[in-house]
Short mmCIF file of C-alpha atoms in Angstrom, two decimals:
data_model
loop_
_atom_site.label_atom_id
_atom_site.label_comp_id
_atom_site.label_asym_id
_atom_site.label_seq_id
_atom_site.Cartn_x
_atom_site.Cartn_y
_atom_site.Cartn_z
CA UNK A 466 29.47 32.18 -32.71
CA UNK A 467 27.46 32.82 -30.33
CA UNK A 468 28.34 33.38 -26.97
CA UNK A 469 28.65 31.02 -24.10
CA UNK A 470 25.75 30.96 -21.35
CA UNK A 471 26.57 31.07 -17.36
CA UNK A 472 26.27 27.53 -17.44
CA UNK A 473 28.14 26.50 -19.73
CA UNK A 474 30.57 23.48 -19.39
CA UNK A 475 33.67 25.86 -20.19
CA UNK A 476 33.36 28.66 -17.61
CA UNK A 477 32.62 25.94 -14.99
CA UNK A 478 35.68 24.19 -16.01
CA UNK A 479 37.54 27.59 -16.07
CA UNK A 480 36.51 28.68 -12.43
CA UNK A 481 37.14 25.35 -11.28
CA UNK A 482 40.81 25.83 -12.63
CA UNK A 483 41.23 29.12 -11.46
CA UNK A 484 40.44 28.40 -8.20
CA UNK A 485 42.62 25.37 -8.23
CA UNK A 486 45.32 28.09 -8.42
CA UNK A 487 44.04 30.03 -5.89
CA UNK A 488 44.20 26.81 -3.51
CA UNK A 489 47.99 25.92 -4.23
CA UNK A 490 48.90 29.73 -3.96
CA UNK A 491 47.19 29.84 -0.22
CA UNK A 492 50.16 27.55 1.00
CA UNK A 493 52.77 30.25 -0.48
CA UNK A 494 54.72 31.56 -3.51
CA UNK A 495 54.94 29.19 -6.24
CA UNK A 496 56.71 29.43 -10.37
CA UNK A 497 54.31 28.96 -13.06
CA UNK A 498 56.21 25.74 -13.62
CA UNK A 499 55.73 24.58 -10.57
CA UNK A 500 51.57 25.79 -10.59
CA UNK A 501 51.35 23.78 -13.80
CA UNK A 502 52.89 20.65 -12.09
CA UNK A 503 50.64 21.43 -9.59
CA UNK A 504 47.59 21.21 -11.23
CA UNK A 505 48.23 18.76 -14.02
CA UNK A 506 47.37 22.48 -16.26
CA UNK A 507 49.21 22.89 -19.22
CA UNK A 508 51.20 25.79 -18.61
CA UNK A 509 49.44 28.06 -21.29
CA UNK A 510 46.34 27.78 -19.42
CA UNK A 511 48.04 28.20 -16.03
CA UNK A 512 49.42 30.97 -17.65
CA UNK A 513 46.28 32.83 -19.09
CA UNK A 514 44.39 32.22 -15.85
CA UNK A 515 47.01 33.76 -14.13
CA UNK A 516 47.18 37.13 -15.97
CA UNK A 517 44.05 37.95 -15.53
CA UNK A 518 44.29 37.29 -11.74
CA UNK A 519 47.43 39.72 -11.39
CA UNK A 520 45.13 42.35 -13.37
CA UNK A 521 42.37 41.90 -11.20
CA UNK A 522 44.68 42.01 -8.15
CA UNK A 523 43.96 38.59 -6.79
CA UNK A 524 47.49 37.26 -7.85
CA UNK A 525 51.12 39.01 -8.03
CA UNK A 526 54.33 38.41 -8.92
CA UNK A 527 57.52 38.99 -7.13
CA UNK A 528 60.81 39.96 -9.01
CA UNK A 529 62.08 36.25 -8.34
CA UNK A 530 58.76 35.23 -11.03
CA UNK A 531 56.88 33.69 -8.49
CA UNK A 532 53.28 33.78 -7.85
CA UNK A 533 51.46 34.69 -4.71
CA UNK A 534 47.84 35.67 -3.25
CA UNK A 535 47.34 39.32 -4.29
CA UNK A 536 46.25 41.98 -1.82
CA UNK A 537 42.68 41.97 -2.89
CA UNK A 538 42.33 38.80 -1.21
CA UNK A 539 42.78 40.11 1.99
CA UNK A 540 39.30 41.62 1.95
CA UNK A 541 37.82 38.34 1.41
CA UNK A 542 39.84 36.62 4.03
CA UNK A 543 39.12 39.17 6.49
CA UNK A 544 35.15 38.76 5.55
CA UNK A 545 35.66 35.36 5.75
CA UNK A 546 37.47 35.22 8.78
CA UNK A 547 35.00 37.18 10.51
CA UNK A 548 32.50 34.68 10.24
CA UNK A 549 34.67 32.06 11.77
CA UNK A 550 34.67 33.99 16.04
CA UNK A 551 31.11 33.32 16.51
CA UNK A 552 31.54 29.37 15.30
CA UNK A 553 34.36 28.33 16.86
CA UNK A 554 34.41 30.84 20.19
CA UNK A 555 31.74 27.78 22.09
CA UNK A 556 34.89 25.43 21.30
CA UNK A 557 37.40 27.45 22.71
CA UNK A 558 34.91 28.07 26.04
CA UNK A 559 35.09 25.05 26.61
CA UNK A 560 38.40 24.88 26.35
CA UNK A 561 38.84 27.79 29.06
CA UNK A 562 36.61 25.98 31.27
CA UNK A 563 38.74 22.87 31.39
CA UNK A 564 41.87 24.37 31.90
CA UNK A 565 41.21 28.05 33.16
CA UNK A 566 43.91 29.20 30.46
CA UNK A 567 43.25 31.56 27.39
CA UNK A 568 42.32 29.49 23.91
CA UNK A 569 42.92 31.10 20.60
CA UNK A 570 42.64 30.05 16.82
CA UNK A 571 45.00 30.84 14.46
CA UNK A 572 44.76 31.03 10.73
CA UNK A 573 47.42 30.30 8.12
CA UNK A 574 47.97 33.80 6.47
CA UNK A 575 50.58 33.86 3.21
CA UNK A 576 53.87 32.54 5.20
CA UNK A 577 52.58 33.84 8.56
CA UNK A 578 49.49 32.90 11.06
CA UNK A 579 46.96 35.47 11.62
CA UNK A 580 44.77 34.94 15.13
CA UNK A 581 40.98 34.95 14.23
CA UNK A 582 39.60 34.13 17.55
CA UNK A 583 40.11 34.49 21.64
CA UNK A 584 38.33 33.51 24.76
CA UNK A 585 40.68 34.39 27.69
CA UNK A 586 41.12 33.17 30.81
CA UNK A 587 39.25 34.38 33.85
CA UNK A 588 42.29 34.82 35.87
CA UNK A 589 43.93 38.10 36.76
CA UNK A 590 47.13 37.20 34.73
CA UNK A 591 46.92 35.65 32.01
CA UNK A 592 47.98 35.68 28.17
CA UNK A 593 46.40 38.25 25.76
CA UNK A 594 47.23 38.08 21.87
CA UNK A 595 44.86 40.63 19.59
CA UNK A 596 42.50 39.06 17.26
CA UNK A 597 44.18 40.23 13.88
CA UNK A 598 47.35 40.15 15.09
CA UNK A 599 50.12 38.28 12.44
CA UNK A 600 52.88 36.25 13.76
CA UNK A 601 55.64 34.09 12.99
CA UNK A 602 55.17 30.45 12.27
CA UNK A 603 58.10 28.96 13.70
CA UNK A 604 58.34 30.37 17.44
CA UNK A 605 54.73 30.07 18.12
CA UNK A 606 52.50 27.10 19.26
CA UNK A 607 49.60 27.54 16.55
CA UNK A 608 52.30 28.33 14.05
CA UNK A 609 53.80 25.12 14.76
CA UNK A 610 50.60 23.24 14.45
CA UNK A 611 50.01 24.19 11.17
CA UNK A 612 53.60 23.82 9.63
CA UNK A 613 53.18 19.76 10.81
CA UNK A 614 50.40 19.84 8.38
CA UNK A 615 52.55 20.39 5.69
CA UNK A 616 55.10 18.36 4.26
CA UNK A 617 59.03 18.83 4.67
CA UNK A 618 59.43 20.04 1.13
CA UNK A 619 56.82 22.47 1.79
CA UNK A 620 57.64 23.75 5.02
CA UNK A 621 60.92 23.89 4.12
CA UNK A 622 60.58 26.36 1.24
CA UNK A 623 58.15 28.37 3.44
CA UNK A 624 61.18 28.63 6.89
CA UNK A 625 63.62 29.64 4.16
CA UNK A 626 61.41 31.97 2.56
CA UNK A 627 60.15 33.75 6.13
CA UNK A 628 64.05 33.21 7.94
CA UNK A 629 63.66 31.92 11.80
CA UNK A 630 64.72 34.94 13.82
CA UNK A 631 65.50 34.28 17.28
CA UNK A 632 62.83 35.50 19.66
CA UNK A 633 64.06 34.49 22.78
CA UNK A 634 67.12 31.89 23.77
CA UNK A 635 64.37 28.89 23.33
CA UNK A 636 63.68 29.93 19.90
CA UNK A 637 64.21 26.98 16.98
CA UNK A 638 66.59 29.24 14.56
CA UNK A 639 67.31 26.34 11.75
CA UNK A 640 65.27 24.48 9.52
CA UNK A 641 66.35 20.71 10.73
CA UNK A 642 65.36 21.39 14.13
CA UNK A 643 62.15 22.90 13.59
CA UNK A 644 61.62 19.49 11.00
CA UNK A 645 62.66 17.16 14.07
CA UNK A 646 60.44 19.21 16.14
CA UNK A 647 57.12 19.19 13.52
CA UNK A 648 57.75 14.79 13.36
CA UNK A 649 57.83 14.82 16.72
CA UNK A 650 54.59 17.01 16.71
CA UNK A 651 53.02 14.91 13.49
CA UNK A 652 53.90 11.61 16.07
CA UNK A 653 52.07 13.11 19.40
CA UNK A 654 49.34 14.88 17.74
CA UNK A 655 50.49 17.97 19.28
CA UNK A 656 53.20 20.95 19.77
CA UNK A 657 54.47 23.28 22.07
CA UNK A 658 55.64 27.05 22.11
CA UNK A 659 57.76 26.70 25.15
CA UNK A 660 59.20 30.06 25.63
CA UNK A 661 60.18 30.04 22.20
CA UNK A 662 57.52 33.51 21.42
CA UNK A 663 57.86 34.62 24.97
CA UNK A 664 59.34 33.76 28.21
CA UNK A 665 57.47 32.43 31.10
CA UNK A 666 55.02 31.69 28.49
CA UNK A 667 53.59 28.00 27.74
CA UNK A 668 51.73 27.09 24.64
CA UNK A 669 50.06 24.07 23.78
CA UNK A 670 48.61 23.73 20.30
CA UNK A 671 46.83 21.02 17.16
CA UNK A 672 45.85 21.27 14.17
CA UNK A 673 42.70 21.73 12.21
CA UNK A 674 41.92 19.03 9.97
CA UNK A 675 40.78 17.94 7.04
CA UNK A 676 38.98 22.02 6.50
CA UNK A 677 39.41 24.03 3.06
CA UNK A 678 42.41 26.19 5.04
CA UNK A 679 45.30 25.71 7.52
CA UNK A 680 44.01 26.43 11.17
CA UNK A 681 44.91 25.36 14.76
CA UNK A 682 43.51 25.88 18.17
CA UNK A 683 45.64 26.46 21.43
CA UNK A 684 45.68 26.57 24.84
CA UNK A 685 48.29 29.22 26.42
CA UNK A 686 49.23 30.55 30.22
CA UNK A 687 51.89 31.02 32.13
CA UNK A 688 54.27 28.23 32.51
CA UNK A 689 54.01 28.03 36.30
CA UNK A 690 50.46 27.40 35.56
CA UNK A 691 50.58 25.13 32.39
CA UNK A 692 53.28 23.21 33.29
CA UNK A 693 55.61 20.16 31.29
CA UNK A 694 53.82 17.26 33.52
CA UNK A 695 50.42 19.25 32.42
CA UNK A 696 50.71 18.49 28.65
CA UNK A 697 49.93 15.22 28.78
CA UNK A 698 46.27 16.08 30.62
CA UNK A 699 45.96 19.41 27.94
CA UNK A 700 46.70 17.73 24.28
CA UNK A 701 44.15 15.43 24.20
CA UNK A 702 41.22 17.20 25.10
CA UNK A 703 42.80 19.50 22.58
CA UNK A 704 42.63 17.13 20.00
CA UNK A 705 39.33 16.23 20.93
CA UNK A 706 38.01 19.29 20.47
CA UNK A 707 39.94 19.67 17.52
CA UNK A 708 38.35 16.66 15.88
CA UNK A 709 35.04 17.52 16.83
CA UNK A 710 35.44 21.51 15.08
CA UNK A 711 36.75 19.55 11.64
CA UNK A 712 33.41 17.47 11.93
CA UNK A 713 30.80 19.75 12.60
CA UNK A 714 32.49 22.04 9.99
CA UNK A 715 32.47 18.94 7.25
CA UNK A 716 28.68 18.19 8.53
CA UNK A 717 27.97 21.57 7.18
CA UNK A 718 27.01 23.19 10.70
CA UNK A 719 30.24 25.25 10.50
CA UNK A 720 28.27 27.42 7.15
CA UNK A 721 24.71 27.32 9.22
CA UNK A 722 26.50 28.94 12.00
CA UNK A 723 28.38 31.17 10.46
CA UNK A 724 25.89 32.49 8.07
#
């Protein structure tokens, strides 16, 4: 028989099911029972796309038989990443300018947030976090964001997976209060670190929506400069902005700019 072109209605049916996978895995470990449910795949295909992931080194599995993202993913995020500081940096100026405070994106990273972008405030003190840096999801203001994008049963399996170690004494340690606090969050359209990462540290942050990966912008400063009776000014230029980024990056503009 002879063999199938590049074309052919098989491999495109193959890499779109193989990068079906790829899409559930990004929002953490999951059984090949639960990948097949997933993806309405019968579990022997789920099962022979997946083995030839793990050999490639795009997919691994832990003791407990789970799959997750393997580590030759990261290069791609990274590259991928990269892309995103010069597109969404104009955003986040504007951000700065309106509030004088330091705006950063965060990216959803396995069961952590990675920070992809920065544009600090012009003020002599002032909050710094490194672009690249990894941090917890559940004391931190883009963190936040992003977990009320997911459902309870999902973020659930994610808090229990990553624990919720106390960072300071305004850290959410359990996974019912951190639910209360994302409802409240899904409600408002927005969610605070308030000393939870830091203290003396304010964050206000919002999701990303309705883009091929888990994001959120923020604006963070002191909290004797972005204070409780500010929030209500900050959050919805924030989701403004935040709105207007999902747009331009459905409108295509996002690839143009990046590219």
């Amino acid at each position: 028989m002879a063999e199938a072109g590049p074309r052919s209605p098989e491999r495109v049916q193959s890499l779109d099911r193989t990068f079906g996978l790829l899409e559930q895995l990004a929002d953490g470990p999951l059984t090949l029972s639960q990948l097949a449910e997933a993806t309405s795949l019968p579990m022997p295909t789920v099962h022979r796309l997946l083995r030839f992931l793990t050999s490639q080194g795009y997919v691994r599995q832990d003791r407990a038989k789970r799959y997750s993202l393997g580590l030759r993913m990261i290069r791609l995020g990274q590259s991928a990443s990269r892309g995103l500081g010069p597109w969404i940096t104009p955003y986040l100026a504007r951000l700065v300018d309106l509030f004088g405070e330091t705006a950063n994106m965060a990216l959803l990273e396995g069961d952590a947030c990675v920070y992809v972008a920065q544009v600090p405030s012009p003020r002599s003190m002032r909050m710094f976090t490194e672009v690249g840096r990894v941090v917890m999801l559940h004391c931190t203001g883009v963190g936040k964001a992003i977990l009320s994008e997911l459902d309870d049963d999902q973020v659930s399996a994610l808090l229990e997976r990553a624990g919720l170690p106390s960072r300071t004494e305004h850290t959410i340690t359990t996974v019912p209060a951190m639910l209360e606090t994302l409802h409240r969050g899904r409600r408002d359209g927005y969610v605070l670190d308030d000393g939870e990462q830091e203290l003396g540290v304010r964050c206000v942050a919002v999701p990303l929506k309705d883009l091929p990966f888990r994001a959120a912008i923020s604006i963070s400063g002191p909290s004797s400069r972005v204070r409780s009776e500010d929030v209500p000014r900050i959050a919805p230029q924030l989701v403004a902005i935040a709105a207007e980024v999902s747009a331009q990056f459905a409108a295509g503009r996002g690839v143009e700019l990046t590219g």
